[in-house]
Short mmCIF file of C-alpha atoms in Angstrom, two decimals:
data_model
loop_
_atom_site.label_atom_id
_atom_site.label_comp_id
_atom_site.label_asym_id
_atom_site.label_seq_id
_atom_site.Cartn_x
_atom_site.Cartn_y
_atom_site.Cartn_z
CA MET A 1 13.01 26.38 5.14
CA THR A 2 14.83 26.89 8.44
CA GLY A 3 12.61 25.78 11.34
CA ALA A 4 9.89 24.34 9.26
CA ASP A 5 8.53 21.15 10.37
CA PRO A 6 9.82 18.05 8.39
CA GLY A 7 7.12 15.78 9.56
CA LEU A 8 7.60 12.12 10.75
CA PHE A 9 10.03 11.08 8.18
CA GLY A 10 11.75 14.07 6.69
CA PRO A 11 13.65 14.51 3.45
CA ASP A 12 16.41 12.46 4.65
CA SER A 13 14.39 9.31 4.89
CA VAL A 14 14.02 6.45 2.55
CA THR A 15 10.26 6.87 2.79
CA TRP A 16 10.37 10.46 1.66
CA GLN A 17 12.31 9.54 -1.50
CA THR A 18 10.27 6.41 -2.53
CA HIS A 19 6.69 7.48 -1.73
CA GLY A 20 6.56 9.80 -4.64
CA ASP A 21 7.15 7.23 -7.19
CA PRO A 22 4.06 6.29 -9.38
CA MET A 23 4.47 2.58 -8.92
CA MET A 24 3.12 3.02 -5.52
CA TRP A 25 -0.48 2.75 -7.03
CA ILE A 26 0.27 -0.65 -8.34
CA ALA A 27 1.94 -1.59 -5.10
CA GLY A 28 -1.33 -0.32 -3.22
CA ILE A 29 -3.38 -2.77 -5.37
CA ARG A 30 -1.01 -5.61 -4.53
CA ALA A 31 -1.46 -4.88 -0.86
CA LEU A 32 -5.27 -5.21 -1.25
CA TYR A 33 -4.82 -8.55 -2.74
CA LEU A 34 -2.50 -9.70 -0.05
CA GLN A 35 -4.63 -8.19 2.77
CA ALA A 36 -7.66 -9.86 1.58
CA LEU A 37 -6.07 -13.34 2.14
CA HIS A 38 -6.39 -12.85 5.94
CA PRO A 39 -10.11 -14.00 6.63
CA ARG A 40 -10.53 -11.98 9.94
CA ALA A 41 -8.90 -8.89 8.44
CA VAL A 42 -11.01 -8.84 5.30
CA ARG A 43 -14.23 -9.41 7.12
CA GLY A 44 -13.47 -6.33 9.12
CA VAL A 45 -13.52 -4.29 5.94
CA LEU A 46 -16.47 -5.92 4.06
CA GLN A 47 -18.73 -6.06 7.10
CA ASN A 48 -18.27 -2.51 7.88
CA SER A 49 -18.30 -0.82 4.44
CA ASP A 50 -19.88 -1.35 0.97
CA PHE A 51 -16.60 -2.22 -0.47
CA ARG A 52 -17.99 -2.61 -4.01
CA ARG A 53 -19.58 0.93 -4.12
CA ASP A 54 -16.75 2.74 -2.20
CA ALA A 55 -13.67 0.69 -3.04
CA TRP A 56 -12.30 3.69 -5.08
CA GLY A 57 -12.87 5.92 -2.09
CA ARG A 58 -11.16 3.47 0.18
CA LEU A 59 -8.22 3.47 -2.09
CA LEU A 60 -7.97 7.30 -2.24
CA ARG A 61 -8.37 7.49 1.51
CA THR A 62 -5.45 5.11 1.91
CA ALA A 63 -3.41 6.92 -0.54
CA ASN A 64 -4.14 10.36 1.24
CA PHE A 65 -3.32 8.86 4.71
CA VAL A 66 0.12 7.59 3.20
CA GLY A 67 0.73 11.09 1.55
CA THR A 68 -0.23 12.96 4.87
CA THR A 69 1.99 10.86 7.02
CA THR A 70 4.82 10.91 4.51
CA TYR A 71 4.87 14.66 3.46
CA GLY A 72 2.73 16.31 6.09
CA THR A 73 3.61 18.08 9.12
CA THR A 74 3.93 16.05 12.40
CA GLU A 75 0.55 17.57 13.66
CA ALA A 76 -1.22 16.49 10.42
CA ALA A 77 0.23 13.00 10.50
CA GLU A 78 -0.63 12.65 14.15
CA ARG A 79 -4.20 13.92 13.48
CA ALA A 80 -4.63 11.35 10.53
CA GLY A 81 -3.40 8.55 12.89
CA ALA A 82 -5.79 9.69 15.67
CA ARG A 83 -8.82 9.69 13.21
CA VAL A 84 -7.79 6.11 11.94
CA ARG A 85 -7.65 4.85 15.52
CA LYS A 86 -10.91 6.40 16.46
CA ILE A 87 -12.87 4.88 13.52
CA HIS A 88 -11.29 1.43 14.16
CA SER A 89 -12.22 1.49 17.93
CA MET A 90 -15.94 1.63 16.97
CA LEU A 91 -15.90 -1.29 14.56
CA SER A 92 -16.15 -4.97 14.93
CA ALA A 93 -16.71 -8.01 12.77
CA THR A 94 -18.24 -11.45 13.17
CA ASP A 95 -16.96 -14.81 12.17
CA PRO A 96 -19.72 -16.40 10.26
CA ASP A 97 -18.49 -19.99 11.37
CA THR A 98 -18.16 -19.47 14.99
CA GLY A 99 -20.39 -16.41 15.71
CA GLU A 100 -17.48 -14.84 17.40
CA ARG A 101 -17.61 -11.05 17.35
CA TYR A 102 -14.15 -9.32 17.53
CA PRO A 103 -12.92 -5.78 17.15
CA VAL A 104 -11.30 -4.79 13.91
CA ASP A 105 -8.35 -3.10 15.78
CA GLU A 106 -7.02 -6.32 17.19
CA PRO A 107 -3.20 -5.78 17.24
CA GLY A 108 -2.73 -9.02 15.09
CA LEU A 109 -5.17 -7.63 12.37
CA LEU A 110 -3.49 -4.28 12.47
CA LEU A 111 -0.17 -5.78 12.05
CA TRP A 112 -1.22 -7.96 8.97
CA VAL A 113 -2.49 -5.02 7.23
CA HIS A 114 0.58 -3.02 8.04
CA CYS A 115 2.96 -5.56 6.92
CA ALA A 116 1.06 -6.55 3.75
CA GLU A 117 1.34 -2.85 2.74
CA ILE A 118 4.93 -2.21 3.56
CA ASP A 119 5.98 -5.54 1.86
CA SER A 120 3.93 -4.53 -1.09
CA TYR A 121 5.46 -0.89 -1.42
CA LEU A 122 8.87 -2.29 -1.06
CA HIS A 123 8.56 -5.34 -3.31
CA VAL A 124 6.92 -3.56 -6.25
CA LEU A 125 9.31 -0.48 -6.03
CA ARG A 126 12.51 -2.63 -5.99
CA ARG A 127 11.19 -5.07 -8.65
CA SER A 128 10.12 -2.42 -11.09
CA GLY A 129 13.72 -0.77 -11.00
CA PHE A 130 13.68 1.84 -8.18
CA ARG A 131 17.20 1.26 -6.91
CA LEU A 132 17.22 0.61 -3.14
CA THR A 133 20.05 -1.34 -1.47
CA ASP A 134 19.35 -3.89 0.99
CA ALA A 135 20.46 -1.51 3.78
CA GLU A 136 18.11 1.12 2.50
CA ALA A 137 15.25 -1.37 2.29
CA ASP A 138 15.91 -2.22 5.88
CA ARG A 139 15.77 1.46 6.74
CA TYR A 140 12.50 1.78 5.04
CA ILE A 141 10.85 -1.09 7.03
CA ASP A 142 12.35 0.42 10.23
CA GLU A 143 10.98 3.95 9.38
CA HIS A 144 7.60 2.47 9.12
CA ARG A 145 7.35 1.38 12.69
CA GLN A 146 6.15 5.08 13.01
CA SER A 147 3.23 4.68 10.71
CA ALA A 148 2.38 1.37 12.53
CA ARG A 149 2.36 3.46 15.80
CA LEU A 150 -0.14 5.95 14.15
CA VAL A 151 -2.69 3.08 13.64
CA GLY A 152 -2.22 1.92 17.28
CA LEU A 153 0.49 -0.84 17.08
CA ASP A 154 3.50 -0.95 19.53
CA PRO A 155 6.45 -0.19 17.37
CA ALA A 156 8.46 -2.66 19.34
CA ALA A 157 6.12 -5.48 18.03
CA VAL A 158 6.58 -4.48 14.32
CA PRO A 159 9.18 -6.01 11.91
CA ALA A 160 12.26 -3.74 11.74
CA ASP A 161 13.97 -5.17 8.69
CA ARG A 162 13.68 -7.52 5.89
CA ALA A 163 14.68 -10.64 7.88
CA GLU A 164 11.97 -9.87 10.69
CA LEU A 165 9.34 -9.24 7.86
CA ALA A 166 10.13 -12.55 6.13
CA GLU A 167 9.87 -14.24 9.50
CA TYR A 168 6.43 -12.59 10.17
CA PHE A 169 4.99 -13.80 6.77
CA GLU A 170 6.24 -17.25 7.54
CA LYS A 171 4.59 -17.31 10.92
CA VAL A 172 1.24 -15.91 9.66
CA ARG A 173 0.84 -18.12 6.50
CA PRO A 174 -1.11 -20.94 8.32
CA ASP A 175 -3.78 -18.14 8.98
CA LEU A 176 -4.34 -17.27 5.41
CA ALA A 177 -6.97 -18.48 3.04
CA ALA A 178 -8.93 -17.26 0.05
CA GLY A 179 -12.36 -17.28 1.38
CA PRO A 180 -15.49 -15.77 0.04
CA GLU A 181 -14.47 -12.45 1.16
CA ALA A 182 -11.14 -12.62 -0.67
CA ARG A 183 -13.02 -13.78 -3.87
CA GLU A 184 -15.24 -10.82 -3.62
CA VAL A 185 -12.20 -8.38 -3.38
CA ASP A 186 -10.54 -10.31 -6.39
CA ASP A 187 -13.66 -10.04 -8.42
CA PHE A 188 -13.95 -6.40 -7.77
CA LEU A 189 -10.14 -5.67 -8.62
CA LEU A 190 -10.64 -7.51 -11.95
CA ARG A 191 -14.07 -6.00 -12.92
CA PRO A 192 -14.67 -2.69 -10.98
CA PRO A 193 -17.82 -0.80 -11.66
CA THR A 194 -17.01 2.39 -13.64
CA HIS A 195 -18.93 4.94 -15.62
CA PRO A 196 -20.04 3.35 -18.83
CA LEU A 197 -17.99 5.79 -20.93
CA LEU A 198 -15.03 4.63 -19.28
CA ILE A 199 -15.53 0.85 -19.89
CA PRO A 200 -13.05 0.70 -22.88
CA ALA A 201 -10.46 2.51 -20.83
CA ARG A 202 -11.14 0.17 -17.78
CA GLU A 203 -10.68 -2.99 -20.20
CA VAL A 204 -7.37 -1.53 -21.65
CA LEU A 205 -5.84 -0.06 -18.68
CA TRP A 206 -7.40 -1.16 -15.32
CA ARG A 207 -7.41 -4.75 -15.95
CA ARG A 208 -3.80 -4.72 -16.89
CA VAL A 209 -2.93 -2.89 -13.81
CA ALA A 210 -4.94 -5.38 -11.62
CA GLN A 211 -3.35 -8.30 -13.33
CA LEU A 212 0.11 -6.92 -12.84
CA ALA A 213 -0.38 -6.22 -9.24
CA TYR A 214 -1.74 -9.82 -8.77
CA ALA A 215 1.20 -11.24 -10.78
CA SER A 216 3.59 -9.51 -8.33
CA LEU A 217 2.19 -11.54 -5.34
CA PRO A 218 4.16 -14.25 -3.77
CA PRO A 219 3.62 -17.75 -5.13
CA TYR A 220 1.82 -18.81 -1.99
CA ALA A 221 -0.85 -16.06 -2.72
CA HIS A 222 -1.26 -17.49 -6.34
CA GLU A 223 -1.87 -20.80 -4.82
CA LEU A 224 -4.46 -19.52 -2.38
CA TYR A 225 -6.38 -17.68 -5.06
CA GLY A 226 -6.06 -20.47 -7.36
CA ARG A 227 -5.18 -18.38 -10.33
CA PRO A 228 -1.79 -18.86 -12.15
CA ALA A 229 0.51 -15.93 -12.80
CA PRO A 230 3.18 -15.52 -15.56
CA ALA A 231 6.70 -16.77 -14.94
CA PRO A 232 8.57 -14.69 -12.25
CA ALA A 233 11.09 -13.14 -14.95
CA THR A 234 7.98 -12.17 -17.22
CA VAL A 235 6.42 -10.30 -14.17
CA THR A 236 9.65 -8.52 -13.50
CA ARG A 237 9.98 -7.33 -17.16
CA GLN A 238 6.38 -6.19 -17.06
CA LEU A 239 6.96 -4.31 -13.85
CA ARG A 240 10.17 -2.78 -15.11
CA LEU A 241 8.52 -1.55 -18.41
CA THR A 242 5.61 -0.20 -16.39
CA GLY A 243 7.85 1.62 -14.07
CA LEU A 244 9.92 2.98 -17.08
CA LEU A 245 6.71 4.19 -18.67
CA LEU A 246 5.15 5.92 -15.58
CA ARG A 247 8.35 7.49 -14.44
CA ARG A 248 8.67 9.29 -17.81
CA VAL A 249 5.67 11.37 -16.98
CA PRO A 250 7.05 14.49 -15.55
CA ALA A 251 6.94 14.49 -11.73
CA ARG A 252 5.69 17.95 -11.50
CA LEU A 253 2.71 16.84 -13.72
CA ARG A 254 1.98 13.75 -11.44
CA TRP A 255 2.27 15.77 -8.19
CA GLN A 256 -0.56 18.36 -9.38
CA LEU A 257 -3.01 15.62 -8.74
CA PRO A 258 -5.05 16.62 -5.54
CA PRO A 259 -4.15 16.64 -2.54
CA LYS A 260 -0.72 17.69 -3.72
CA HIS A 261 1.08 16.46 -0.63
CA ILE A 262 4.61 16.55 -2.23
CA LEU A 263 4.17 20.15 -3.61
CA ARG A 264 2.95 21.48 -0.23
CA ALA A 265 5.79 19.77 1.42
CA MET A 266 8.27 21.37 -0.91
CA ALA A 267 6.75 24.84 -0.51
CA ARG A 268 6.96 24.39 3.33
CA LEU A 269 10.52 23.03 3.41
CA GLY A 270 12.08 24.28 0.22
CA PRO A 271 12.52 23.11 -3.41
CA HIS A 272 15.71 21.22 -2.42
CA THR A 273 13.56 18.74 -0.52
CA ARG A 274 12.08 17.37 -3.87
CA PRO A 275 11.80 13.64 -3.57
CA ALA A 276 14.07 11.75 -6.07
CA PRO A 277 15.72 8.31 -6.17
CA TYR A 278 19.14 9.66 -6.85
CA LYS A 279 19.16 11.39 -3.47
CA LEU A 280 19.33 8.07 -1.71
CA GLY A 281 22.85 6.96 -0.56
CA ARG A 282 24.37 10.34 -0.81
#
């Protein structure tokens, strides 16, 4: 609709077209696996929350933040960012080896969390068959310097394309390790607590989802966790098959799940703003 606020990204962005894809859920789990390999970052999570009891809530809050910043109004996105920055400003963690106490909103930690998320979203989407050119992938990374700003980072210090993102991961790799906190996250993701009636569904569905997310990690992450993964070609086939199956679920049905960010955005801006992969490159 004329004059309606398109939000931080808007319907012409790569972000708008990609974030409605159902493979984003698997990408989010991959991001958790990757983020847990930074000892200082994962301590900030585990020392300030009961991860095992509230992991589902954490996953849903992250999804809600991504949905709000992607499809919400500019005001809603800025409010969500301010809320995250305020919470982080009050939290700290302790290094058990040195006794050092440090804030969880250290720029280096925020940058790791951001880059692990963006890399995971982009990697899983492309590898599962969502068509993005290299130029569109670079645009996506550049667009998300906006989301980095929301959590307190200087956009100028955030990777702006695939080359800078790859360079960042090479630089940070010596800091990564699969410590006890990472093992706890790994254990939870493979065996999450669920209602007894859902145990069969968990065994059939969740374990496969978690294993696929793990398998899609880079080789150095598999080495750190010490668990093998299928051959890359096998993982790619599994991701493509999963993407094919999930994308056959009608989008309107998927988007009915609360909090309905996409449907609200279409109501605000008009039905022509419906996210769809084919709109990229037009």
